[in-house]
């Protein structure tokens, strides 16, 4: 038995929606996902998205939907919190999707969603405590306890934890809110601000990566001491440079044997993690 | 309906055991709890403890037991991990209690136990994500998600997270493993090492407390960004100085409005948190 689910991933630059068949294994997309640019008129953007997805085979039989959204999100109300993204502050995303789609829907952060996909079908399968961290244009973290995304007062915002400074580092940090938080020291914009060019153009032996590895190890140590994850899955653009092994060593060095070092692994789904996560959220919606 | 439970709290200097009646409300201890010093011969210590507790009224009708232990603990195996405490490294605490008491038993860390008591009957009642932190001779943290203590690979060890240095602070820190981690900067031994006398003898307007408040706010910000707690309960000897309001302000300043600030509150049970937590664990054991 397999159900048809809609997954929607709302990102900073694009929104992706797809329909997949989900059974006991990982989702099988039934047609190429629809991609639209994230505009300053999210209501009209959704109109365009639904016009197209309603023409996708299987749309009429969809049983549930999941939305993985950029944050910060008010998960109680299903709306976007104040954000620099024009047109999105206060947008009632869940209600606006519900108005266009009459099935059970679950909304969560993109990183909780991606973590859930990794927990169900990927690199964090069955872990009692799993952390998913994306390191790209920003850093976001998701926390899964027994396969349930943790929310609390808001939702985890792991990107902005503080890390001690590398002894040789005088860079002031690139986070608008905190300067030298983990995101302000290691995400894409920090790499560009520090070295004058984007990470994509830097060779593998550039000292930038050693710095990224050092800080990520320090940051993951904070997270490991706080939640004791069984596995940490690191995704996002920066991590496509295959730094996982070195970050794991950096984490072990930062923990210094005080607690066991959790494995640091690449996600199974890579750039598809957001959409796969949305399908995983749809699965939660369907089973409620 | 109420059941009789045994609660055992194994601490660094003493072990406390009691029998309580637990119904829908908070535990009612049926006799004064038994207190024995923590010795280097834990097996013999348990013999003495059980000799006395088996003479307590109600012992024969006990339905379940809970043990809240100092860490680090291997919660899978129920044994104490390598520890500087003589005689305790590798001690199979759960099996040794089970040999003396044939009822369902749950073992967890003292701080997870204390957090669970606060979640069931106290300051963290019903919170979806709750953190309990004790600041005393050390710093330990417990994490509860929907009322279930989180373990993961080991268990949270929040005392050893890193915090940025106060601009006016040249103290190298007092943690044997990490120097200036949160515990190394704010726990009792750090206060003594920094100021030359114990916290108990320092007046309320001593600059020591401003430093403690500053660092605890920074440390709690790390935890809040990682797990997004709905409430943070701060117990332990240092917190008997009624610093909760100031720590809450320090936390808000550290978060800088980036995420909502969770309330920082005193525990309901104070120095009884460990034993109450052990009764709460017994409740988990009984309902399995």
XYZ file of C-alpha atoms in Angstrom:
576
model
C 0.000 0.000 0.000
C 1.273 3.435 -0.941
C -0.328 6.857 -0.689
C 0.082 9.898 -2.875
C 1.403 12.916 -0.987
C 2.179 16.497 -1.926
C 5.430 17.945 -0.649
C 6.130 21.679 -0.691
C 9.487 23.195 0.133
C 9.509 26.971 0.521
C 13.040 28.291 0.324
C 14.590 31.713 0.205
C 15.032 31.771 -3.564
C 12.656 29.086 -4.871
C 9.631 27.059 -3.936
C 9.501 23.416 -4.963
C 6.422 21.221 -5.014
C 6.018 17.627 -6.008
C 3.744 14.626 -5.772
C 5.166 11.310 -4.648
C 4.006 7.832 -3.904
C 5.044 6.914 -0.370
C 4.826 3.387 0.936
C 7.162 1.557 3.241
C 10.222 2.737 1.308
C 11.410 6.171 0.289
C 9.151 8.475 -1.738
C 8.889 7.988 -5.499
C 8.126 11.225 -7.266
C 5.445 10.683 -9.934
C 6.443 13.637 -12.159
C 9.233 16.227 -12.226
C 8.721 18.610 -9.282
C 7.476 22.118 -10.026
C 9.852 24.958 -9.208
C 8.815 28.604 -8.970
C 10.878 31.574 -7.778
C 10.146 32.900 -4.274
C 8.529 36.276 -4.916
C 7.406 39.142 -2.684
C 3.772 38.141 -3.341
C 3.528 34.716 -1.735
C -0.258 34.447 -2.269
C 0.051 34.933 -6.049
C 3.071 32.682 -6.070
C 0.983 29.895 -4.476
C -1.763 30.505 -7.067
C 0.728 29.879 -9.840
C 2.176 26.860 -8.057
C -1.215 25.238 -7.517
C -2.337 25.932 -11.059
C 0.581 23.841 -12.199
C 0.592 21.131 -9.562
C -3.145 20.519 -9.965
C -2.330 19.443 -13.527
C 0.191 16.845 -12.283
C -0.921 13.209 -12.611
C -2.266 11.910 -9.312
C -3.245 15.306 -7.900
C -6.881 14.270 -7.423
C -5.899 11.275 -5.267
C -3.493 13.096 -2.954
C -4.105 11.999 0.650
C -1.987 14.492 2.618
C 0.579 17.244 2.262
C 3.690 18.469 4.044
C 5.343 21.889 3.951
C 8.977 22.455 4.908
C 9.527 26.179 5.222
C 12.417 28.549 5.792
C 12.309 30.081 9.258
C 11.603 31.601 11.548
C 8.098 30.134 11.510
C 5.341 30.350 14.088
C 4.481 26.664 14.029
C 1.448 27.126 16.306
C -0.167 29.527 13.875
C 1.419 28.237 10.722
C 2.691 31.651 9.707
C 6.032 33.196 8.828
C 7.566 35.340 11.573
C 9.173 38.724 10.880
C 11.756 38.151 8.165
C 13.878 40.322 5.886
C 12.262 38.525 2.910
C 9.921 41.125 1.361
C 6.246 40.209 1.472
C 6.624 37.175 3.747
C 6.512 38.610 7.283
C 3.328 37.334 8.912
C 2.257 35.370 5.813
C -0.182 32.645 6.985
C 1.484 29.942 4.916
C -0.372 26.940 6.345
C -3.813 28.566 6.026
C -3.027 29.761 2.490
C -2.035 26.264 1.392
C -5.055 24.785 3.163
C -7.346 27.168 1.262
C -6.048 25.619 -1.949
C -5.789 21.993 -0.852
C -8.358 20.165 1.255
C -6.251 17.373 2.797
C -4.441 16.974 6.155
C -1.314 19.161 6.120
C 1.687 19.410 8.442
C 4.004 22.425 8.387
C 7.482 22.431 9.912
C 10.831 24.076 9.336
C 12.796 22.999 6.267
C 15.533 21.583 8.500
C 13.205 19.634 10.778
C 11.620 18.274 7.594
C 14.973 17.329 6.071
C 15.975 15.713 9.359
C 12.751 13.723 9.402
C 13.419 12.432 5.866
C 16.903 11.351 6.941
C 15.431 9.709 10.043
C 12.803 7.789 8.071
C 14.745 6.809 4.982
C 18.300 8.078 5.187
C 21.421 8.682 7.206
C 19.727 9.059 10.606
C 17.424 6.068 10.317
C 15.927 5.118 13.655
C 18.221 7.278 15.806
C 16.706 8.106 19.190
C 18.184 11.618 18.994
C 19.205 12.997 15.595
C 20.456 16.424 14.556
C 20.268 17.702 10.978
C 22.302 20.802 10.227
C 22.433 22.588 6.903
C 25.450 24.781 6.189
C 24.799 26.922 3.152
C 23.793 30.555 2.749
C 22.801 30.242 6.404
C 22.980 27.554 9.059
C 19.823 25.918 10.319
C 19.342 22.952 12.587
C 16.612 20.398 13.113
C 16.252 18.109 16.132
C 14.428 14.790 16.056
C 13.654 12.811 19.198
C 12.354 9.334 18.433
C 11.489 10.539 14.954
C 9.441 13.522 16.078
C 10.639 17.037 15.167
C 11.171 19.114 18.321
C 9.607 22.577 18.468
C 9.386 23.967 21.992
C 8.881 27.704 22.305
C 9.754 28.351 18.642
C 11.996 25.772 16.962
C 15.728 25.113 17.150
C 17.859 27.898 15.620
C 21.213 26.219 15.949
C 22.939 28.425 13.406
C 23.279 31.262 15.864
C 25.052 29.506 18.714
C 28.249 31.117 19.893
C 31.615 29.449 19.278
C 35.014 30.275 20.710
C 37.339 31.990 18.277
C 40.055 30.181 16.416
C 43.322 31.529 17.881
C 44.480 32.771 14.451
C 41.175 34.372 13.481
C 40.609 38.140 13.574
C 37.527 38.121 11.296
C 34.651 39.902 13.013
C 31.963 37.605 11.610
C 29.240 38.123 9.018
C 25.977 37.568 10.929
C 23.844 40.699 10.929
C 22.421 39.841 14.335
C 25.403 38.319 16.179
C 28.591 38.928 14.190
C 30.643 35.879 15.039
C 28.065 33.195 15.783
C 28.503 29.809 14.055
C 26.594 31.042 10.985
C 28.493 34.321 10.987
C 31.795 32.446 10.874
C 31.163 29.451 8.598
C 28.157 29.912 6.282
C 28.567 30.912 2.632
C 28.364 34.704 3.184
C 30.981 34.440 5.951
C 33.367 32.614 3.620
C 32.857 35.289 0.976
C 33.265 38.157 3.461
C 36.396 36.659 4.961
C 38.234 35.619 1.795
C 36.783 37.987 -0.799
C 35.405 35.250 -2.996
C 32.686 32.658 -2.760
C 33.394 29.172 -1.469
C 32.634 27.644 -4.878
C 35.708 29.333 -6.353
C 38.083 28.325 -3.558
C 40.236 25.210 -4.094
C 40.043 22.270 -1.708
C 43.393 23.127 -0.113
C 42.448 26.744 0.616
C 42.808 27.655 4.328
C 39.123 28.664 4.315
C 38.109 25.032 4.686
C 40.359 24.396 7.652
C 38.669 27.331 9.385
C 35.196 26.055 8.480
C 36.112 22.590 9.771
C 37.490 24.001 13.009
C 34.409 26.105 13.743
C 31.916 23.428 12.761
C 33.638 20.994 15.131
C 33.371 23.552 17.914
C 29.730 24.281 17.148
C 28.765 20.611 16.913
C 30.446 20.022 20.274
C 28.051 22.534 21.818
C 25.118 20.750 20.241
C 26.435 17.290 21.197
C 26.882 18.318 24.855
C 23.362 19.738 24.924
C 21.307 16.993 23.246
C 23.652 13.975 22.999
C 22.686 13.030 19.424
C 23.302 9.512 18.121
C 24.074 10.976 14.716
C 24.652 14.418 13.202
C 23.742 14.794 9.527
C 25.409 17.773 7.838
C 23.903 19.039 4.594
C 23.912 22.289 2.623
C 26.111 23.852 -0.031
C 29.245 24.231 2.090
C 29.132 20.546 2.993
C 29.150 19.491 -0.671
C 32.910 20.039 -0.309
C 33.005 16.649 1.464
C 34.221 17.977 4.779
C 32.332 15.430 6.883
C 35.321 13.322 7.912
C 37.357 16.356 8.903
C 34.428 17.933 10.776
C 34.007 14.659 12.665
C 37.682 14.795 13.711
C 37.318 18.436 14.685
C 34.257 17.544 16.772
C 36.142 14.727 18.499
C 38.999 17.115 19.269
C 36.593 19.706 20.680
C 34.867 17.109 22.891
C 38.255 15.840 24.037
C 36.940 12.434 25.034
C 34.668 13.905 27.665
C 31.594 12.359 26.034
C 31.457 9.895 23.133
C 31.685 11.553 19.704
C 28.579 11.041 17.562
C 29.138 10.156 13.898
C 29.016 13.096 11.462
C 27.573 11.987 8.144
C 26.407 13.313 4.786
C 22.675 13.306 4.141
C 21.300 10.643 1.874
C 19.122 13.102 0.031
C 21.489 16.048 -0.424
C 19.762 18.848 -2.305
C 16.552 16.808 -2.379
C 16.368 16.775 1.444
C 13.824 19.606 1.593
C 11.308 17.992 -0.737
C 11.819 14.529 0.761
C 11.283 16.128 4.153
C 8.022 17.642 2.986
C 6.861 14.161 1.924
C 7.868 12.860 5.352
C 5.774 15.601 6.981
C 2.857 14.601 4.734
C 3.256 11.108 6.142
C 2.866 12.551 9.645
C -0.240 14.430 8.512
C -1.749 11.281 7.021
C -1.202 9.199 10.158
C -2.810 11.696 12.543
C -5.566 5.234 43.736
C -1.962 5.694 44.766
C 1.052 3.405 44.565
C 4.031 3.062 46.856
C 7.341 3.765 45.124
C 10.967 3.712 46.194
C 13.128 6.597 45.087
C 16.922 6.480 45.273
C 19.151 9.448 44.627
C 22.860 8.668 44.337
C 24.896 11.831 44.727
C 28.564 12.602 44.995
C 28.579 12.880 48.779
C 25.411 11.103 49.903
C 22.808 8.641 48.795
C 19.181 9.260 49.720
C 16.378 6.726 49.570
C 12.736 7.086 50.466
C 9.334 5.519 50.042
C 6.455 7.668 48.871
C 2.829 7.317 47.981
C 2.291 8.630 44.475
C -1.155 9.229 43.036
C -2.327 12.002 40.764
C -0.600 14.643 42.873
C 2.965 15.033 44.030
C 4.656 12.259 46.052
C 3.967 12.002 49.775
C 6.906 10.501 51.602
C 5.689 7.899 54.138
C 8.718 8.159 56.478
C 11.840 10.319 56.751
C 14.160 9.388 53.861
C 17.305 7.402 54.658
C 20.599 9.127 54.020
C 23.959 7.342 53.840
C 27.341 8.733 52.822
C 28.615 7.857 49.339
C 31.527 5.513 49.988
C 34.161 3.871 47.816
C 32.384 0.524 48.295
C 29.038 1.080 46.585
C 27.929 -2.550 46.954
C 28.338 -2.500 50.733
C 26.783 0.935 50.827
C 23.694 -0.451 49.075
C 23.587 -3.340 51.570
C 23.401 -0.867 54.428
C 20.857 1.270 52.621
C 18.551 -1.673 51.893
C 18.870 -3.029 55.403
C 17.405 0.234 56.613
C 14.861 0.917 53.883
C 13.443 -2.593 54.121
C 12.441 -1.674 57.676
C 10.499 1.382 56.452
C 6.679 1.067 56.636
C 5.251 0.161 53.234
C 8.402 -1.503 51.896
C 6.641 -4.813 51.247
C 3.994 -3.127 49.061
C 6.385 -1.104 46.885
C 5.307 -1.357 43.214
C 8.274 0.218 41.432
C 11.514 2.116 41.972
C 13.450 4.934 40.366
C 17.127 5.809 40.613
C 18.508 9.249 39.801
C 22.282 9.002 39.625
C 25.235 11.324 39.234
C 26.829 10.999 35.819
C 28.236 10.047 33.549
C 26.056 6.954 33.407
C 25.754 4.308 30.732
C 21.969 4.264 30.651
C 21.843 1.278 28.267
C 23.748 -0.903 30.703
C 22.716 0.829 33.880
C 26.295 1.297 35.038
C 28.505 4.188 36.089
C 31.021 5.305 33.463
C 34.650 6.117 34.325
C 34.538 8.683 37.126
C 37.036 10.192 39.538
C 34.809 8.920 42.399
C 36.786 6.032 43.945
C 35.094 2.652 43.661
C 32.310 3.743 41.313
C 33.816 3.429 37.807
C 31.939 0.662 36.024
C 29.684 -0.059 39.018
C 26.554 -1.804 37.670
C 24.187 0.343 39.723
C 20.924 -0.785 38.137
C 21.746 -4.504 38.379
C 22.950 -4.102 41.964
C 19.704 -2.414 43.005
C 17.688 -4.993 41.060
C 19.440 -7.804 42.945
C 18.090 -6.296 46.156
C 14.651 -5.217 44.970
C 12.386 -7.258 42.715
C 10.179 -4.548 41.166
C 10.302 -2.604 37.876
C 13.115 -0.023 38.105
C 14.093 2.927 35.912
C 17.525 4.534 36.135
C 18.347 7.966 34.754
C 20.649 10.872 35.498
C 19.912 12.925 38.602
C 19.203 15.964 36.445
C 16.891 14.178 34.024
C 15.100 12.837 37.113
C 14.840 16.271 38.726
C 13.608 17.704 35.431
C 10.978 14.991 35.209
C 9.721 15.809 38.724
C 9.461 19.476 37.757
C 7.659 18.498 34.544
C 5.144 16.277 36.358
C 4.481 18.297 39.476
C 6.496 21.497 39.457
C 7.844 24.475 37.574
C 7.969 22.845 34.132
C 4.532 21.246 34.250
C 3.401 20.071 30.834
C 6.096 21.905 28.833
C 6.689 20.355 25.409
C 10.428 21.022 25.768
C 11.874 21.625 29.240
C 15.444 22.065 30.431
C 16.521 21.507 34.035
C 19.953 22.798 34.957
C 21.599 22.446 38.333
C 24.368 24.888 39.220
C 26.198 23.698 42.309
C 29.514 21.925 42.768
C 29.124 21.127 39.080
C 26.637 21.966 36.359
C 24.401 19.282 34.931
C 21.484 19.526 32.561
C 18.433 17.422 31.840
C 16.259 17.653 28.747
C 12.610 16.592 28.669
C 10.629 16.362 25.434
C 6.923 15.815 26.054
C 7.792 14.606 29.522
C 10.302 11.999 28.401
C 13.953 12.379 29.459
C 16.206 12.546 26.399
C 19.259 10.267 26.299
C 20.685 9.854 22.809
C 24.240 8.574 22.586
C 24.932 9.171 26.301
C 22.839 11.864 27.980
C 23.040 15.660 27.909
C 26.164 17.089 29.557
C 25.222 20.745 29.329
C 27.635 21.865 32.025
C 30.557 21.622 29.658
C 29.343 23.826 26.821
C 31.647 26.640 25.837
C 30.725 30.254 26.509
C 32.327 33.430 25.220
C 34.436 35.246 27.789
C 33.177 38.243 29.691
C 35.242 41.188 28.397
C 36.559 41.942 31.899
C 37.408 38.338 32.795
C 40.946 36.983 32.800
C 40.179 33.905 34.956
C 41.358 30.756 33.194
C 38.474 28.601 34.418
C 38.295 25.764 36.925
C 37.119 22.762 34.890
C 39.697 19.979 34.896
C 38.678 18.897 31.410
C 37.909 22.190 29.641
C 39.122 25.089 31.768
C 36.631 27.787 30.899
C 33.487 25.896 29.987
C 30.224 26.988 31.627
C 30.892 24.783 34.673
C 34.506 25.926 34.826
C 33.380 29.540 35.000
C 30.238 29.508 37.167
C 29.960 26.413 39.378
C 30.879 26.488 43.051
C 34.550 25.479 42.618
C 34.968 28.169 39.932
C 33.621 30.820 42.305
C 36.025 29.667 45.002
C 38.997 29.508 42.624
C 38.274 32.938 41.195
C 37.547 34.854 44.406
C 39.426 32.860 46.993
C 36.377 32.061 49.077
C 33.269 29.977 48.669
C 30.087 31.473 47.287
C 28.288 30.976 50.622
C 30.547 33.548 52.257
C 30.199 36.179 49.518
C 27.613 38.939 50.045
C 24.774 39.462 47.575
C 26.399 42.569 46.120
C 29.744 40.903 45.455
C 30.855 41.153 41.791
C 31.055 37.345 41.707
C 27.303 37.154 41.194
C 27.267 39.560 38.275
C 29.847 37.335 36.591
C 27.796 34.182 37.324
C 24.670 35.867 35.960
C 26.460 36.997 32.820
C 27.882 33.557 32.039
C 24.681 31.670 32.851
C 22.766 33.961 30.477
C 25.302 33.224 27.745
C 25.208 29.503 28.408
C 21.415 29.339 28.510
C 21.321 31.212 25.186
C 23.322 28.374 23.625
C 20.879 25.849 25.035
C 17.827 27.913 24.026
C 19.075 28.236 20.434
C 19.689 24.497 20.276
C 16.503 23.034 21.795
C 14.049 25.971 22.036
C 12.790 25.133 25.541
C 9.449 26.456 26.763
C 10.916 26.797 30.246
C 14.340 26.565 31.877
C 14.382 25.484 35.528
C 17.582 26.414 37.370
C 18.370 24.574 40.594
C 21.459 23.833 42.662
C 23.373 25.550 45.417
C 24.513 28.593 43.444
C 20.911 29.313 42.426
C 19.757 29.454 46.051
C 21.125 33.020 45.848
C 17.903 33.896 43.984
C 19.584 34.880 40.753
C 16.758 33.650 38.494
C 15.395 37.057 37.518
C 18.824 38.410 36.685
C 19.792 35.277 34.771
C 16.573 35.643 32.769
C 17.562 39.210 31.860
C 21.063 38.084 30.973
C 19.606 35.352 28.758
C 17.326 37.856 27.003
C 20.306 40.157 26.416
C 22.362 37.283 24.998
C 19.540 36.229 22.646
C 19.077 39.843 21.590
C 15.471 39.338 20.470
C 16.522 36.892 17.788
C 14.300 34.184 19.239
C 11.753 34.481 22.072
C 13.298 34.232 25.556
C 12.056 31.261 27.558
C 11.186 31.882 31.216
C 13.929 31.052 33.735
C 12.422 29.790 36.968
C 13.331 28.267 40.315
C 12.503 24.600 40.828
C 9.508 23.757 42.957
C 11.386 21.049 44.799
C 14.749 22.708 45.421
C 17.042 20.369 47.315
C 14.358 17.674 47.214
C 14.424 17.603 43.388
C 16.646 14.523 43.232
C 14.453 12.342 45.420
C 11.239 13.621 43.830
C 12.795 12.879 40.466
C 13.530 9.323 41.557
C 9.844 8.906 42.470
C 8.915 10.274 39.037
C 11.212 7.689 37.418
C 9.514 5.001 39.511
C 6.234 6.190 38.026
C 7.686 5.606 34.553
C 8.825 2.141 35.623
C 5.360 1.301 36.957
C 3.578 2.383 33.787
C 5.756 0.348 31.410
